[in-house]
Short mmCIF file of C-alpha atoms and ligand atoms in Angstrom, two decimals:
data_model
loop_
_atom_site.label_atom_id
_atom_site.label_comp_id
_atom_site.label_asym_id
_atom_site.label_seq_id
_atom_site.Cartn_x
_atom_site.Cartn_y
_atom_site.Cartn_z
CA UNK A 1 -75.24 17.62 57.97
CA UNK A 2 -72.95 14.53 58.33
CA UNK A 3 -69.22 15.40 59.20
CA UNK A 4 -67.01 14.15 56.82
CA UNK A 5 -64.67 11.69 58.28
CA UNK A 6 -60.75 11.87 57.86
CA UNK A 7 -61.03 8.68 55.55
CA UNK A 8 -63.73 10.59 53.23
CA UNK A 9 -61.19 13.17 52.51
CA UNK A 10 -58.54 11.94 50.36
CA UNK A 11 -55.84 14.79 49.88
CA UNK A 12 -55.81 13.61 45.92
CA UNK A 13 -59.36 15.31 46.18
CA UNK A 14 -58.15 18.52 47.60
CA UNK A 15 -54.49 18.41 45.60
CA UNK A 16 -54.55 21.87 44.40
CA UNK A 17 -53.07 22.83 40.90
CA UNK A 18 -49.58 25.18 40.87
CA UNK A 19 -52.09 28.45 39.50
CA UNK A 20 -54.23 27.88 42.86
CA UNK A 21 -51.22 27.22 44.68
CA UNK A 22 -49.06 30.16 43.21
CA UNK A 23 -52.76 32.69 43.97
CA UNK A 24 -52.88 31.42 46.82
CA UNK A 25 -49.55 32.15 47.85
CA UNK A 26 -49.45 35.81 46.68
CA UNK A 27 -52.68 36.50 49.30
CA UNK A 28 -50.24 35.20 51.87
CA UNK A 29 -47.32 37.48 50.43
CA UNK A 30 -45.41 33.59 50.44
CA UNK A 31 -44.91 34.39 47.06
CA UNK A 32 -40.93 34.74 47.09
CA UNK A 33 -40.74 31.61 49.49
CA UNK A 34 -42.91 29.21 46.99
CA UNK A 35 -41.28 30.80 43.54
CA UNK A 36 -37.65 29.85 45.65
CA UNK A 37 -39.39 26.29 46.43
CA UNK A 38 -39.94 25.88 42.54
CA UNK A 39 -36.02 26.03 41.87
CA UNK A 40 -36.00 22.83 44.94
CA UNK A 41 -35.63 19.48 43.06
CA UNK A 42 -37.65 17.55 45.91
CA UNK A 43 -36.67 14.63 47.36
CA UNK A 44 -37.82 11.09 45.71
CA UNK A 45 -41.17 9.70 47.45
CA UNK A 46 -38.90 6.54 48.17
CA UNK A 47 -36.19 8.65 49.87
CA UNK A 48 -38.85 10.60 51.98
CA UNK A 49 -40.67 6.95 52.82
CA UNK A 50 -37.85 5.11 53.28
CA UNK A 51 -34.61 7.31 55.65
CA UNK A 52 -36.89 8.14 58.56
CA UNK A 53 -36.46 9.16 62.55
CA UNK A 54 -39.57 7.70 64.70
CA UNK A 55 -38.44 5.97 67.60
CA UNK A 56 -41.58 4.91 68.31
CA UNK A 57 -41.35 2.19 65.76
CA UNK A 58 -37.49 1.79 66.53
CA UNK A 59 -33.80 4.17 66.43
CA UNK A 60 -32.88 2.84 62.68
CA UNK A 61 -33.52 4.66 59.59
CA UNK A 62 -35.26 1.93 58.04
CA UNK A 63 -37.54 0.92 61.31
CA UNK A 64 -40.19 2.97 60.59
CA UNK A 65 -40.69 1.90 57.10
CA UNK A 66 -40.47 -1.72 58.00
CA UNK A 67 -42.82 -1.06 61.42
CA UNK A 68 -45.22 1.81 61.26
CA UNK A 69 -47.65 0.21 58.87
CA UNK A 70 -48.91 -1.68 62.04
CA UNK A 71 -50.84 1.21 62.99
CA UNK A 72 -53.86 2.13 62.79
CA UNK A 73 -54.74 5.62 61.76
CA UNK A 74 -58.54 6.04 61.00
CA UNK A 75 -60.56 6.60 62.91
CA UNK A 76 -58.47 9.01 64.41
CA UNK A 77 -59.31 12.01 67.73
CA UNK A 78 -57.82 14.67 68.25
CA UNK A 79 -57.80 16.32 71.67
CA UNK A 80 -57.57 20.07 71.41
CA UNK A 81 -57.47 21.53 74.89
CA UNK A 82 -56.64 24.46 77.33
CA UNK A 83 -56.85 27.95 76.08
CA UNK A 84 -59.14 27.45 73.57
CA UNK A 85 -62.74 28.72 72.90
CA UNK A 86 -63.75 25.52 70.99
CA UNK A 87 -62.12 22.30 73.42
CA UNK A 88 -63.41 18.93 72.90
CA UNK A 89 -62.12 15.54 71.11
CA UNK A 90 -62.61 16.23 67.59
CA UNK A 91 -62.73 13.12 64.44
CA UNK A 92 -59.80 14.43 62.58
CA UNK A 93 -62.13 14.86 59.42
CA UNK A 94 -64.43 17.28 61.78
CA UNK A 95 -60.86 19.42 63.09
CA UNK A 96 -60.01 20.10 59.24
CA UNK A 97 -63.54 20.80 57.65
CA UNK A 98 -63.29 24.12 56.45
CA UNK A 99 -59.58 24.03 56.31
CA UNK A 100 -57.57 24.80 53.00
CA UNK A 101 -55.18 21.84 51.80
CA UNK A 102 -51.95 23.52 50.08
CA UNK A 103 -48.70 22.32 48.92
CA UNK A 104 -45.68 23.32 50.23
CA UNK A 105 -42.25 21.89 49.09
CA UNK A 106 -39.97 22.80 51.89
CA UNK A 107 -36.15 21.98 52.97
CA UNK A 108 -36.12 19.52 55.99
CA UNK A 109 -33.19 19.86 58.00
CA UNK A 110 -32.88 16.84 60.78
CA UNK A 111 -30.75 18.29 64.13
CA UNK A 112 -28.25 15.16 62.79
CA UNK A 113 -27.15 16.95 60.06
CA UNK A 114 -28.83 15.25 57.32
CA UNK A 115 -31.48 16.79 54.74
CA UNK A 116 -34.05 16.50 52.45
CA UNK A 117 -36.66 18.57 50.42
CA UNK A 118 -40.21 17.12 50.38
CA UNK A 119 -43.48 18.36 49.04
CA UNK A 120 -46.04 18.04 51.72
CA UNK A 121 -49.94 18.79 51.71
CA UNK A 122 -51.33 20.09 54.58
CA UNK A 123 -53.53 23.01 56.63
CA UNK A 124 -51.21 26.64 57.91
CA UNK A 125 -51.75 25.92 61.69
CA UNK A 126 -52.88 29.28 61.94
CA UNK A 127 -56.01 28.27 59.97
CA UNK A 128 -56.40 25.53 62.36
CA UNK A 129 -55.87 27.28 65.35
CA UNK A 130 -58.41 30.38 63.95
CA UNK A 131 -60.91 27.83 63.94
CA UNK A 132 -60.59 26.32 67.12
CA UNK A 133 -60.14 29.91 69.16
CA UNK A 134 -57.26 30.94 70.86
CA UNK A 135 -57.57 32.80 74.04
CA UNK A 136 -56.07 35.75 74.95
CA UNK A 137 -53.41 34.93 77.57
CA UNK A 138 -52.53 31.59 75.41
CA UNK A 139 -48.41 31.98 74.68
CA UNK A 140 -47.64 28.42 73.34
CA UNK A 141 -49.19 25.53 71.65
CA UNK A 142 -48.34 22.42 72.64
CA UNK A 143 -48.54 19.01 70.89
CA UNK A 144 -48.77 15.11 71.97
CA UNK A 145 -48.29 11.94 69.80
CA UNK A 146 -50.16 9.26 69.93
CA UNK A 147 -49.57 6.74 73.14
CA UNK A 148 -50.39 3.07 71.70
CA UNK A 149 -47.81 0.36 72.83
CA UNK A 150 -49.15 -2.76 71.40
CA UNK A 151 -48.83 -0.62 67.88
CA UNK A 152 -45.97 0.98 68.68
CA UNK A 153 -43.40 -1.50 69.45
CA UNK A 154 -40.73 1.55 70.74
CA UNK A 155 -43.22 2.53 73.12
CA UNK A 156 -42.51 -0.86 75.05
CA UNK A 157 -38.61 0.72 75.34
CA UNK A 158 -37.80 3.16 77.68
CA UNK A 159 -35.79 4.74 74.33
CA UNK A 160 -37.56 8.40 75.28
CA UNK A 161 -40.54 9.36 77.87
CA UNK A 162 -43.88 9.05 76.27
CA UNK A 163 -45.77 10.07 74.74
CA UNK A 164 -44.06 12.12 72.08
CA UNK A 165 -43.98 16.07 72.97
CA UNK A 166 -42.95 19.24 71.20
CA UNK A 167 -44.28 22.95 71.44
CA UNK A 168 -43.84 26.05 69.60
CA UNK A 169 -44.28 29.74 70.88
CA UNK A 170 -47.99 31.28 69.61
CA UNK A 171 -45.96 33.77 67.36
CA UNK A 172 -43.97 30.68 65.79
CA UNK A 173 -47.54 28.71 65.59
CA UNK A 174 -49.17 31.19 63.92
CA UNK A 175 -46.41 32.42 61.09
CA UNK A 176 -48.06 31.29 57.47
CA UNK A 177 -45.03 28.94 56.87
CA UNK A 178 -45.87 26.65 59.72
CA UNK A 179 -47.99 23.31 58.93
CA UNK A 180 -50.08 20.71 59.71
CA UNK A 181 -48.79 18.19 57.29
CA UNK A 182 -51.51 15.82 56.00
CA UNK A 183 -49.73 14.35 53.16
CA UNK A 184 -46.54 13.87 50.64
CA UNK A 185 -46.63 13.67 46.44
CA UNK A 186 -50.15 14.08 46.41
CA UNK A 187 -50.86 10.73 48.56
CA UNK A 188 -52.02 10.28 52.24
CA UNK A 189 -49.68 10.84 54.52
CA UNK A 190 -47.53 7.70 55.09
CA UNK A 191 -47.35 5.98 58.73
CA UNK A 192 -43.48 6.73 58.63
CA UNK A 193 -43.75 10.32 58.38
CA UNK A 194 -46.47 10.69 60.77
CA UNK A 195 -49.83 10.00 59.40
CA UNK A 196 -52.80 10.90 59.89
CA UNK A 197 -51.17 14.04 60.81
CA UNK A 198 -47.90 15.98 61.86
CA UNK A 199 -46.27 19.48 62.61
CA UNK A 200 -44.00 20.62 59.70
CA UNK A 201 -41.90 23.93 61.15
CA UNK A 202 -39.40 24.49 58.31
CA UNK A 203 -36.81 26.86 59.58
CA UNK A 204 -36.73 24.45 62.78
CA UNK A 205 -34.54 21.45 63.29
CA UNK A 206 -36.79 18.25 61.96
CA UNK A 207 -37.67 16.87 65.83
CA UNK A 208 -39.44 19.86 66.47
CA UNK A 209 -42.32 18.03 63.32
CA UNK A 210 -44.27 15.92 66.12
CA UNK A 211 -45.98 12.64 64.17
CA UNK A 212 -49.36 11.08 64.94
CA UNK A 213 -50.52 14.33 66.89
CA UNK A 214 -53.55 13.28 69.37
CA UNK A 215 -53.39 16.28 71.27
CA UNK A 216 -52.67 20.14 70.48
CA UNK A 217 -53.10 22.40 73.93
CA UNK A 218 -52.86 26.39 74.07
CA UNK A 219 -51.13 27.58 77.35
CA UNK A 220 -49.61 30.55 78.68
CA UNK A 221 -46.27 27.94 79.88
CA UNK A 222 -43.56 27.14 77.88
CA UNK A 223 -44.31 23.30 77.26
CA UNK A 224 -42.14 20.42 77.56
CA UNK A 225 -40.49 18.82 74.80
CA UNK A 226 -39.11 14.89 74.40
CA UNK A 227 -35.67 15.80 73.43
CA UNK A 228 -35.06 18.93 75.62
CA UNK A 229 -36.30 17.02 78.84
CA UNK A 230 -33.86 14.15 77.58
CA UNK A 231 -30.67 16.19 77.24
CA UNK A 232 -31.41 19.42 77.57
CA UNK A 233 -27.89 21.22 76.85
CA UNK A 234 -28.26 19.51 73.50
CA UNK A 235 -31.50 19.47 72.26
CA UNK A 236 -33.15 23.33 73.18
CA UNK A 237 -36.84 24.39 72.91
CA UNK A 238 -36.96 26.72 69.98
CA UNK A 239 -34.19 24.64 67.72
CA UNK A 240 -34.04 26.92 64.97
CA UNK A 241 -31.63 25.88 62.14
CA UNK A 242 -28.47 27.55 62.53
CA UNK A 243 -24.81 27.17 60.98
CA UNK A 244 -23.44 29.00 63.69
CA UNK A 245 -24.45 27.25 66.82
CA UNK A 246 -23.25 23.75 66.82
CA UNK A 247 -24.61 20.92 68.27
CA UNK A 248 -22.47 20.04 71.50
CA UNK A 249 -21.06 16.40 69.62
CA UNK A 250 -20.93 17.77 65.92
CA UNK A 251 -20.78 20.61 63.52
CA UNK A 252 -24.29 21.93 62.00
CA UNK A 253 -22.30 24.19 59.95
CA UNK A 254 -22.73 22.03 56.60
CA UNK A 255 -25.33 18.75 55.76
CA UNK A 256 -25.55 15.93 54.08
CA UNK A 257 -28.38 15.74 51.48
CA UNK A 258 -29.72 12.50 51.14
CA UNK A 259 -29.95 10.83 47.76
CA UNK A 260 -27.32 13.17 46.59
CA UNK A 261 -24.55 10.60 45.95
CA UNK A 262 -21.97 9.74 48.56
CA UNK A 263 -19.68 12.08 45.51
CA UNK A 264 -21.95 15.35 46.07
CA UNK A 265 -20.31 15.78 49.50
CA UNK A 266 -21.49 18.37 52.03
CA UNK A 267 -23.80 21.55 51.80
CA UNK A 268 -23.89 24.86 53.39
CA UNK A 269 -26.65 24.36 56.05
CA UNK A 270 -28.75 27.74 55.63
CA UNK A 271 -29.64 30.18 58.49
CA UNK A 272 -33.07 29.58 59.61
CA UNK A 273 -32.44 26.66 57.12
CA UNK A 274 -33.44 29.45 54.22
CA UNK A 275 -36.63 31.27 55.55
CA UNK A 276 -34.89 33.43 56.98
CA UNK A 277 -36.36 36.33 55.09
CA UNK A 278 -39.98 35.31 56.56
CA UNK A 279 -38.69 34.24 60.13
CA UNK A 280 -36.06 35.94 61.52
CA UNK A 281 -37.82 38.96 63.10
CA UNK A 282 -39.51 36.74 65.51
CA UNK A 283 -36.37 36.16 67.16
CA UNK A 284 -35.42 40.21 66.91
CA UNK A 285 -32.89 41.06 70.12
CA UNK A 286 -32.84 37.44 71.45
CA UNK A 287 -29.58 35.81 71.56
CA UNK A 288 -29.76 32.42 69.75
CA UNK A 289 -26.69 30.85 70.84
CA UNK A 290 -28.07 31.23 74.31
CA UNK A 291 -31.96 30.25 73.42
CA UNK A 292 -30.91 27.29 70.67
N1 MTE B 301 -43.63 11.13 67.52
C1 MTE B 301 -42.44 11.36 66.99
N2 MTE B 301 -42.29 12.42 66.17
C2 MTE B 301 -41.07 12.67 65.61
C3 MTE B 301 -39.95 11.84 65.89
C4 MTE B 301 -40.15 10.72 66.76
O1 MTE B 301 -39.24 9.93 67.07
N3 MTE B 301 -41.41 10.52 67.27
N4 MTE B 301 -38.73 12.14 65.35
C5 MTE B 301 -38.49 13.53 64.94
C6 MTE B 301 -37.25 13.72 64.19
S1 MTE B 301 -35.80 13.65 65.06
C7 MTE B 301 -37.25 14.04 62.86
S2 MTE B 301 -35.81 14.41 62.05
C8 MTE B 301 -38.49 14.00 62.07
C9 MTE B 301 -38.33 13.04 60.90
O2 MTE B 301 -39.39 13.15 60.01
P1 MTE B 301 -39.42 12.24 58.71
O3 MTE B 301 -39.19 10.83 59.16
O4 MTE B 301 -40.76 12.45 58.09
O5 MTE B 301 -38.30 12.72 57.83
O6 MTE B 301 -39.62 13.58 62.84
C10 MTE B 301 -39.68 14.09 64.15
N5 MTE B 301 -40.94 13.73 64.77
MO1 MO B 302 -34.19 14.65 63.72
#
């Protein structure tokens, strides 16, 4: 049988209605998370395409709108290596076969204190990671973006080390919230947000949602991530949203939620930016203001 590749698989294809959705859900006892995601008025698609971080195509908010359609995103390989039963370097199309596309309309909080809410389509991570085989002994999953200079202007900067890297703890990997985000609104991911595809963590500060992922490795070492190796007193490794632990140069005790008018003001930023409920025993007796 021919693999499908990534550009045969159009997420309009596999956009699944709100009954699927809502059915799905209730197998994955998500229910009370999705039914408080209806009462979210999302984000426009212009807002979400158009205030983005990717230094890799620049520091501004508007770089990566005006740069990232420069690259190239199909074909596209995925590396999956280390702990695995199932290694190799997979056509994305091949790595999601299988897979179940869902929508999930989540709160994104950026460590800057800005936020959105955007509907994204995507696979759980767990599905992908049940498919590829984790090994016992595997503690963390580690991920890679794309290293491509002459597409990626900020690559040719010494901005950050590259490539791109963040990690999450198995547990944190594996929770039913956590996704590999495919798409926005129903349409292909956009190069700005991280097409083809990119890690969506939504109780986590927003640089912890790794872009353009080439590479996803299972290891029993915590990995090491861009903005923790950059300044590590500011920027930890698990970066869970919280009100209470501020960022060393400002407040994360409020937000600012873009497009809501510079006369909304400020909102309450959320603990475990509102997921609370389905996260917060992972980090049971561990003291957050010490691993933030
Ligand atoms: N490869 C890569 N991934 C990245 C970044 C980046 O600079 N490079 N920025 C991160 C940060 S700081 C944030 S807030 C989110 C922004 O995602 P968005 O532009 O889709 O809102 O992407 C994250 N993923
Ligand atoms: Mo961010």
């Amino acid at each position: 049988m021919k693999t499908p590749r990534w550009s045969d698989v159009t997420p309009e294809a596999l956009y699944l209605n709100r009954r699927q959705i809502m059915a799905g859900a209730a197998a994955l006892s998500l229910a009370p998370q999705l039914a408080r995601a209806e009462a979210l008025t999302p984000n426009t698609y212009e807002e979400i395409t158009g205030y983005n971080n990717y230094y890799e195509f620049g520091t501004g908010k508007e770089d990566p709108a005006a740069n990232a359609s420069m690259l190239t995103t199909s074909p596209w390989t995925v590396k999956v290596d280390g702990m695995v039963d199932k290694p190799g370097d997979y056509d994305l199309g091949e790595l999601l076969t299988g897979l179940t596309v869902e929508e999930r309309i989540y709160r994104f909080r950026c460590v800057e204190a800005w936020s959105m809410v955007i509907p994204w389509q995507g696979v759980t991570l767990a599905s992908l990671l049940n498919k590829i085989g984790v090994q016992s002994g595997a503690k963390y999953v580690a991920f890679e973006t794309l290293v491509r200079p002459e597409e990626m202007p900020g690559q040719k900067m010494g901005i950050l080390e590259w490539p791109y890297r963040e990690g999450l703890r198995l547990d944190e990997a594996m929770h039913p919230l956590t996704l590999l985000a495919t798409g926005i609104y129903g349409k292909p991911m956009p190069n700005q947000n991280g097409a083809p595809i990119r890690l969506v963590v939504p109780w986590k500060y927003g640089f912890k949602g790794v872009k353009a992922i080439v590479r996803i490795s299972l290891t029993d070492q915590m990995p090491q991530t861009t903005w923790n190796m950059m300044a590590a007193n500011e920027y930890g490794f698990y970066a869970n949203v919280n009100p209470t632990v501020d960022h060393p140069r400002w407040s994360q005790a409020s937000e600012r939620l873009i497009g809501a008018g510079l006369l909304a003001g400020r909102q309450d930023t959320l603990m475990f930016n509102g997921y609370g409920d389905e996260v917060a025993s992972l980090y049971a007796g561990m003291d957050l203001a010490v691993n933030y």
